[in-house]
Amino acid sequence: MMKNQRGVALSGLMFWSVVLILIAVLGMKVTPTFIEYQKILKDIKATAAKAGPDSTVADIRKSFDKFAEVDTLDFKASQLDITKENGKVVISFEYEKRIPLFLNVSLLIDYKGSTAG
């Protein structure tokens, strides 16, 4: 009588190891850009909350630059779109982040954010 063997074949183990390593590497490359996006979002919300009704665009940009300096962001206030809607300051932004993966393959992520809601 033959017993059924249970377990993982070496080829299956190697395949899934490669898949898990690729996912881990992708995660390590994408995570810093997502953290930067979250910091920018937090900073524009803090800037909008701090802006008074008589704040100028230059004042708002200067205020954001101070928050960005504390969070050590490469993102500049000149990349912000600042408007007023119903008497409230609305700050929004949009940018692309290209993450090189290997050889000539890159991952392109479009980040967008706004204080409008």
mmCIF file of the C-alpha atoms, coordinates in Angstrom:
data_MODEL
# 
_entry.id   MODEL 
# 
loop_
_atom_site.group_PDB 
_atom_site.id 
_atom_site.type_symbol 
_atom_site.label_atom_id 
_atom_site.label_alt_id 
_atom_site.label_comp_id 
_atom_site.label_asym_id 
_atom_site.label_entity_id 
_atom_site.label_seq_id 
_atom_site.pdbx_PDB_ins_code 
_atom_site.Cartn_x 
_atom_site.Cartn_y 
_atom_site.Cartn_z 
_atom_site.occupancy 
_atom_site.B_iso_or_equiv 
_atom_site.pdbx_formal_charge 
_atom_site.auth_seq_id 
_atom_site.auth_comp_id 
_atom_site.auth_asym_id 
_atom_site.auth_atom_id 
_atom_site.pdbx_PDB_model_num 
ATOM 1   C CA . MET A 1 1   ? 0.000   0.000  0.000   1.00 0.00 ? 1   MET A CA 1 
ATOM 2   C CA . MET A 1 2   ? 1.399   3.444  -1.013  1.00 0.00 ? 2   MET A CA 1 
ATOM 3   C CA . LYS A 1 3   ? 1.034   6.395  1.304   1.00 0.00 ? 3   LYS A CA 1 
ATOM 4   C CA . ASN A 1 4   ? 0.218   9.802  -0.149  1.00 0.00 ? 4   ASN A CA 1 
ATOM 5   C CA . GLN A 1 5   ? 3.054   12.224 0.396   1.00 0.00 ? 5   GLN A CA 1 
ATOM 6   C CA . ARG A 1 6   ? 2.269   15.671 1.629   1.00 0.00 ? 6   ARG A CA 1 
ATOM 7   C CA . GLY A 1 7   ? 4.398   18.773 1.458   1.00 0.00 ? 7   GLY A CA 1 
ATOM 8   C CA . VAL A 1 8   ? 5.847   21.284 -0.937  1.00 0.00 ? 8   VAL A CA 1 
ATOM 9   C CA . ALA A 1 9   ? 8.024   20.421 -3.901  1.00 0.00 ? 9   ALA A CA 1 
ATOM 10  C CA . LEU A 1 10  ? 11.334  22.244 -4.210  1.00 0.00 ? 10  LEU A CA 1 
ATOM 11  C CA . SER A 1 11  ? 10.225  23.916 -7.458  1.00 0.00 ? 11  SER A CA 1 
ATOM 12  C CA . GLY A 1 12  ? 7.061   25.233 -5.794  1.00 0.00 ? 12  GLY A CA 1 
ATOM 13  C CA . LEU A 1 13  ? 9.043   26.483 -2.831  1.00 0.00 ? 13  LEU A CA 1 
ATOM 14  C CA . MET A 1 14  ? 11.482  28.334 -5.112  1.00 0.00 ? 14  MET A CA 1 
ATOM 15  C CA . PHE A 1 15  ? 8.659   29.849 -7.208  1.00 0.00 ? 15  PHE A CA 1 
ATOM 16  C CA . TRP A 1 16  ? 6.783   31.218 -4.189  1.00 0.00 ? 16  TRP A CA 1 
ATOM 17  C CA . SER A 1 17  ? 10.024  32.459 -2.622  1.00 0.00 ? 17  SER A CA 1 
ATOM 18  C CA . VAL A 1 18  ? 10.775  34.500 -5.752  1.00 0.00 ? 18  VAL A CA 1 
ATOM 19  C CA . VAL A 1 19  ? 7.210   35.880 -5.805  1.00 0.00 ? 19  VAL A CA 1 
ATOM 20  C CA . LEU A 1 20  ? 7.404   36.900 -2.129  1.00 0.00 ? 20  LEU A CA 1 
ATOM 21  C CA . ILE A 1 21  ? 10.825  38.525 -2.611  1.00 0.00 ? 21  ILE A CA 1 
ATOM 22  C CA . LEU A 1 22  ? 9.548   40.553 -5.597  1.00 0.00 ? 22  LEU A CA 1 
ATOM 23  C CA . ILE A 1 23  ? 6.511   41.724 -3.602  1.00 0.00 ? 23  ILE A CA 1 
ATOM 24  C CA . ALA A 1 24  ? 8.757   42.677 -0.657  1.00 0.00 ? 24  ALA A CA 1 
ATOM 25  C CA . VAL A 1 25  ? 11.138  44.648 -2.907  1.00 0.00 ? 25  VAL A CA 1 
ATOM 26  C CA . LEU A 1 26  ? 8.196   46.434 -4.555  1.00 0.00 ? 26  LEU A CA 1 
ATOM 27  C CA . GLY A 1 27  ? 6.811   47.294 -1.123  1.00 0.00 ? 27  GLY A CA 1 
ATOM 28  C CA . MET A 1 28  ? 10.173  48.671 0.018   1.00 0.00 ? 28  MET A CA 1 
ATOM 29  C CA . LYS A 1 29  ? 10.365  50.913 -3.057  1.00 0.00 ? 29  LYS A CA 1 
ATOM 30  C CA . VAL A 1 30  ? 6.743   52.164 -2.956  1.00 0.00 ? 30  VAL A CA 1 
ATOM 31  C CA . THR A 1 31  ? 6.376   52.708 0.813   1.00 0.00 ? 31  THR A CA 1 
ATOM 32  C CA . PRO A 1 32  ? 8.667   55.790 1.069   1.00 0.00 ? 32  PRO A CA 1 
ATOM 33  C CA . THR A 1 33  ? 6.769   57.572 -1.725  1.00 0.00 ? 33  THR A CA 1 
ATOM 34  C CA . PHE A 1 34  ? 3.439   56.805 -0.038  1.00 0.00 ? 34  PHE A CA 1 
ATOM 35  C CA . ILE A 1 35  ? 4.767   58.086 3.305   1.00 0.00 ? 35  ILE A CA 1 
ATOM 36  C CA . GLU A 1 36  ? 5.899   61.298 1.546   1.00 0.00 ? 36  GLU A CA 1 
ATOM 37  C CA . TYR A 1 37  ? 2.405   61.660 0.012   1.00 0.00 ? 37  TYR A CA 1 
ATOM 38  C CA . GLN A 1 38  ? 0.802   61.267 3.463   1.00 0.00 ? 38  GLN A CA 1 
ATOM 39  C CA . LYS A 1 39  ? 3.138   63.941 4.903   1.00 0.00 ? 39  LYS A CA 1 
ATOM 40  C CA . ILE A 1 40  ? 2.260   66.374 2.088   1.00 0.00 ? 40  ILE A CA 1 
ATOM 41  C CA . LEU A 1 41  ? -1.449  65.750 2.685   1.00 0.00 ? 41  LEU A CA 1 
ATOM 42  C CA . LYS A 1 42  ? -1.022  66.351 6.440   1.00 0.00 ? 42  LYS A CA 1 
ATOM 43  C CA . ASP A 1 43  ? 0.983   69.519 5.793   1.00 0.00 ? 43  ASP A CA 1 
ATOM 44  C CA . ILE A 1 44  ? -1.534  71.060 3.366   1.00 0.00 ? 44  ILE A CA 1 
ATOM 45  C CA . LYS A 1 45  ? -4.350  70.365 5.830   1.00 0.00 ? 45  LYS A CA 1 
ATOM 46  C CA . ALA A 1 46  ? -2.364  72.027 8.627   1.00 0.00 ? 46  ALA A CA 1 
ATOM 47  C CA . THR A 1 47  ? -1.532  74.956 6.331   1.00 0.00 ? 47  THR A CA 1 
ATOM 48  C CA . ALA A 1 48  ? -5.181  75.411 5.325   1.00 0.00 ? 48  ALA A CA 1 
ATOM 49  C CA . ALA A 1 49  ? -6.284  75.259 8.975   1.00 0.00 ? 49  ALA A CA 1 
ATOM 50  C CA . LYS A 1 50  ? -3.674  77.873 9.903   1.00 0.00 ? 50  LYS A CA 1 
ATOM 51  C CA . ALA A 1 51  ? -4.574  80.236 7.012   1.00 0.00 ? 51  ALA A CA 1 
ATOM 52  C CA . GLY A 1 52  ? -6.814  83.110 7.975   1.00 0.00 ? 52  GLY A CA 1 
ATOM 53  C CA . PRO A 1 53  ? -9.453  84.713 5.739   1.00 0.00 ? 53  PRO A CA 1 
ATOM 54  C CA . ASP A 1 54  ? -7.066  87.529 4.839   1.00 0.00 ? 54  ASP A CA 1 
ATOM 55  C CA . SER A 1 55  ? -4.044  85.264 4.100   1.00 0.00 ? 55  SER A CA 1 
ATOM 56  C CA . THR A 1 56  ? -2.408  85.807 0.718   1.00 0.00 ? 56  THR A CA 1 
ATOM 57  C CA . VAL A 1 57  ? -1.198  83.032 -1.582  1.00 0.00 ? 57  VAL A CA 1 
ATOM 58  C CA . ALA A 1 58  ? 2.397   84.003 -0.706  1.00 0.00 ? 58  ALA A CA 1 
ATOM 59  C CA . ASP A 1 59  ? 1.627   83.685 3.025   1.00 0.00 ? 59  ASP A CA 1 
ATOM 60  C CA . ILE A 1 60  ? 0.093   80.244 2.490   1.00 0.00 ? 60  ILE A CA 1 
ATOM 61  C CA . ARG A 1 61  ? 3.067   79.054 0.410   1.00 0.00 ? 61  ARG A CA 1 
ATOM 62  C CA . LYS A 1 62  ? 5.497   80.322 3.073   1.00 0.00 ? 62  LYS A CA 1 
ATOM 63  C CA . SER A 1 63  ? 3.514   78.532 5.764   1.00 0.00 ? 63  SER A CA 1 
ATOM 64  C CA . PHE A 1 64  ? 3.554   75.274 3.792   1.00 0.00 ? 64  PHE A CA 1 
ATOM 65  C CA . ASP A 1 65  ? 7.312   75.583 3.226   1.00 0.00 ? 65  ASP A CA 1 
ATOM 66  C CA . LYS A 1 66  ? 7.805   75.703 7.008   1.00 0.00 ? 66  LYS A CA 1 
ATOM 67  C CA . PHE A 1 67  ? 5.793   72.491 7.465   1.00 0.00 ? 67  PHE A CA 1 
ATOM 68  C CA . ALA A 1 68  ? 7.668   70.861 4.551   1.00 0.00 ? 68  ALA A CA 1 
ATOM 69  C CA . GLU A 1 69  ? 11.004  71.836 6.059   1.00 0.00 ? 69  GLU A CA 1 
ATOM 70  C CA . VAL A 1 70  ? 10.093  70.160 9.354   1.00 0.00 ? 70  VAL A CA 1 
ATOM 71  C CA . ASP A 1 71  ? 9.025   66.977 7.515   1.00 0.00 ? 71  ASP A CA 1 
ATOM 72  C CA . THR A 1 72  ? 12.104  67.177 5.211   1.00 0.00 ? 72  THR A CA 1 
ATOM 73  C CA . LEU A 1 73  ? 10.026  67.055 2.031   1.00 0.00 ? 73  LEU A CA 1 
ATOM 74  C CA . ASP A 1 74  ? 11.389  67.628 -1.467  1.00 0.00 ? 74  ASP A CA 1 
ATOM 75  C CA . PHE A 1 75  ? 7.930   68.893 -2.436  1.00 0.00 ? 75  PHE A CA 1 
ATOM 76  C CA . LYS A 1 76  ? 7.866   72.686 -2.913  1.00 0.00 ? 76  LYS A CA 1 
ATOM 77  C CA . ALA A 1 77  ? 5.044   75.123 -2.223  1.00 0.00 ? 77  ALA A CA 1 
ATOM 78  C CA . SER A 1 78  ? 5.215   76.300 -5.847  1.00 0.00 ? 78  SER A CA 1 
ATOM 79  C CA . GLN A 1 79  ? 3.658   72.929 -6.800  1.00 0.00 ? 79  GLN A CA 1 
ATOM 80  C CA . LEU A 1 80  ? 0.496   73.705 -4.804  1.00 0.00 ? 80  LEU A CA 1 
ATOM 81  C CA . ASP A 1 81  ? -2.741  74.940 -6.370  1.00 0.00 ? 81  ASP A CA 1 
ATOM 82  C CA . ILE A 1 82  ? -4.265  77.440 -3.914  1.00 0.00 ? 82  ILE A CA 1 
ATOM 83  C CA . THR A 1 83  ? -7.842  78.715 -4.349  1.00 0.00 ? 83  THR A CA 1 
ATOM 84  C CA . LYS A 1 84  ? -10.690 80.046 -2.237  1.00 0.00 ? 84  LYS A CA 1 
ATOM 85  C CA . GLU A 1 85  ? -14.094 78.388 -2.255  1.00 0.00 ? 85  GLU A CA 1 
ATOM 86  C CA . ASN A 1 86  ? -16.937 79.847 -0.190  1.00 0.00 ? 86  ASN A CA 1 
ATOM 87  C CA . GLY A 1 87  ? -14.450 81.960 1.771   1.00 0.00 ? 87  GLY A CA 1 
ATOM 88  C CA . LYS A 1 88  ? -12.305 78.941 2.733   1.00 0.00 ? 88  LYS A CA 1 
ATOM 89  C CA . VAL A 1 89  ? -8.769  78.305 1.502   1.00 0.00 ? 89  VAL A CA 1 
ATOM 90  C CA . VAL A 1 90  ? -8.540  75.131 -0.606  1.00 0.00 ? 90  VAL A CA 1 
ATOM 91  C CA . ILE A 1 91  ? -5.089  73.709 -1.277  1.00 0.00 ? 91  ILE A CA 1 
ATOM 92  C CA . SER A 1 92  ? -4.590  70.896 -3.757  1.00 0.00 ? 92  SER A CA 1 
ATOM 93  C CA . PHE A 1 93  ? -1.661  69.179 -5.428  1.00 0.00 ? 93  PHE A CA 1 
ATOM 94  C CA . GLU A 1 94  ? -0.943  66.613 -8.086  1.00 0.00 ? 94  GLU A CA 1 
ATOM 95  C CA . TYR A 1 95  ? 2.346   64.967 -9.045  1.00 0.00 ? 95  TYR A CA 1 
ATOM 96  C CA . GLU A 1 96  ? 3.830   61.824 -10.575 1.00 0.00 ? 96  GLU A CA 1 
ATOM 97  C CA . LYS A 1 97  ? 6.415   59.621 -8.920  1.00 0.00 ? 97  LYS A CA 1 
ATOM 98  C CA . ARG A 1 98  ? 8.494   57.294 -11.115 1.00 0.00 ? 98  ARG A CA 1 
ATOM 99  C CA . ILE A 1 99  ? 10.036  54.360 -9.257  1.00 0.00 ? 99  ILE A CA 1 
ATOM 100 C CA . PRO A 1 100 ? 12.746  52.454 -11.158 1.00 0.00 ? 100 PRO A CA 1 
ATOM 101 C CA . LEU A 1 101 ? 12.332  48.705 -10.654 1.00 0.00 ? 101 LEU A CA 1 
ATOM 102 C CA . PHE A 1 102 ? 14.891  46.931 -12.835 1.00 0.00 ? 102 PHE A CA 1 
ATOM 103 C CA . LEU A 1 103 ? 16.581  47.474 -16.205 1.00 0.00 ? 103 LEU A CA 1 
ATOM 104 C CA . ASN A 1 104 ? 14.259  49.842 -18.108 1.00 0.00 ? 104 ASN A CA 1 
ATOM 105 C CA . VAL A 1 105 ? 11.099  48.958 -16.145 1.00 0.00 ? 105 VAL A CA 1 
ATOM 106 C CA . SER A 1 106 ? 9.583   51.622 -13.883 1.00 0.00 ? 106 SER A CA 1 
ATOM 107 C CA . LEU A 1 107 ? 6.437   52.025 -11.841 1.00 0.00 ? 107 LEU A CA 1 
ATOM 108 C CA . LEU A 1 108 ? 4.591   55.341 -12.311 1.00 0.00 ? 108 LEU A CA 1 
ATOM 109 C CA . ILE A 1 109 ? 2.263   56.505 -9.517  1.00 0.00 ? 109 ILE A CA 1 
ATOM 110 C CA . ASP A 1 110 ? -0.026  59.547 -9.798  1.00 0.00 ? 110 ASP A CA 1 
ATOM 111 C CA . TYR A 1 111 ? -0.530  61.212 -6.419  1.00 0.00 ? 111 TYR A CA 1 
ATOM 112 C CA . LYS A 1 112 ? -3.330  63.758 -5.890  1.00 0.00 ? 112 LYS A CA 1 
ATOM 113 C CA . GLY A 1 113 ? -4.617  65.436 -2.773  1.00 0.00 ? 113 GLY A CA 1 
ATOM 114 C CA . SER A 1 114 ? -6.778  68.318 -1.640  1.00 0.00 ? 114 SER A CA 1 
ATOM 115 C CA . THR A 1 115 ? -8.143  69.950 1.482   1.00 0.00 ? 115 THR A CA 1 
ATOM 116 C CA . ALA A 1 116 ? -11.555 70.190 -0.207  1.00 0.00 ? 116 ALA A CA 1 
ATOM 117 C CA . GLY A 1 117 ? -12.607 66.833 1.217   1.00 0.00 ? 117 GLY A CA 1 
# 
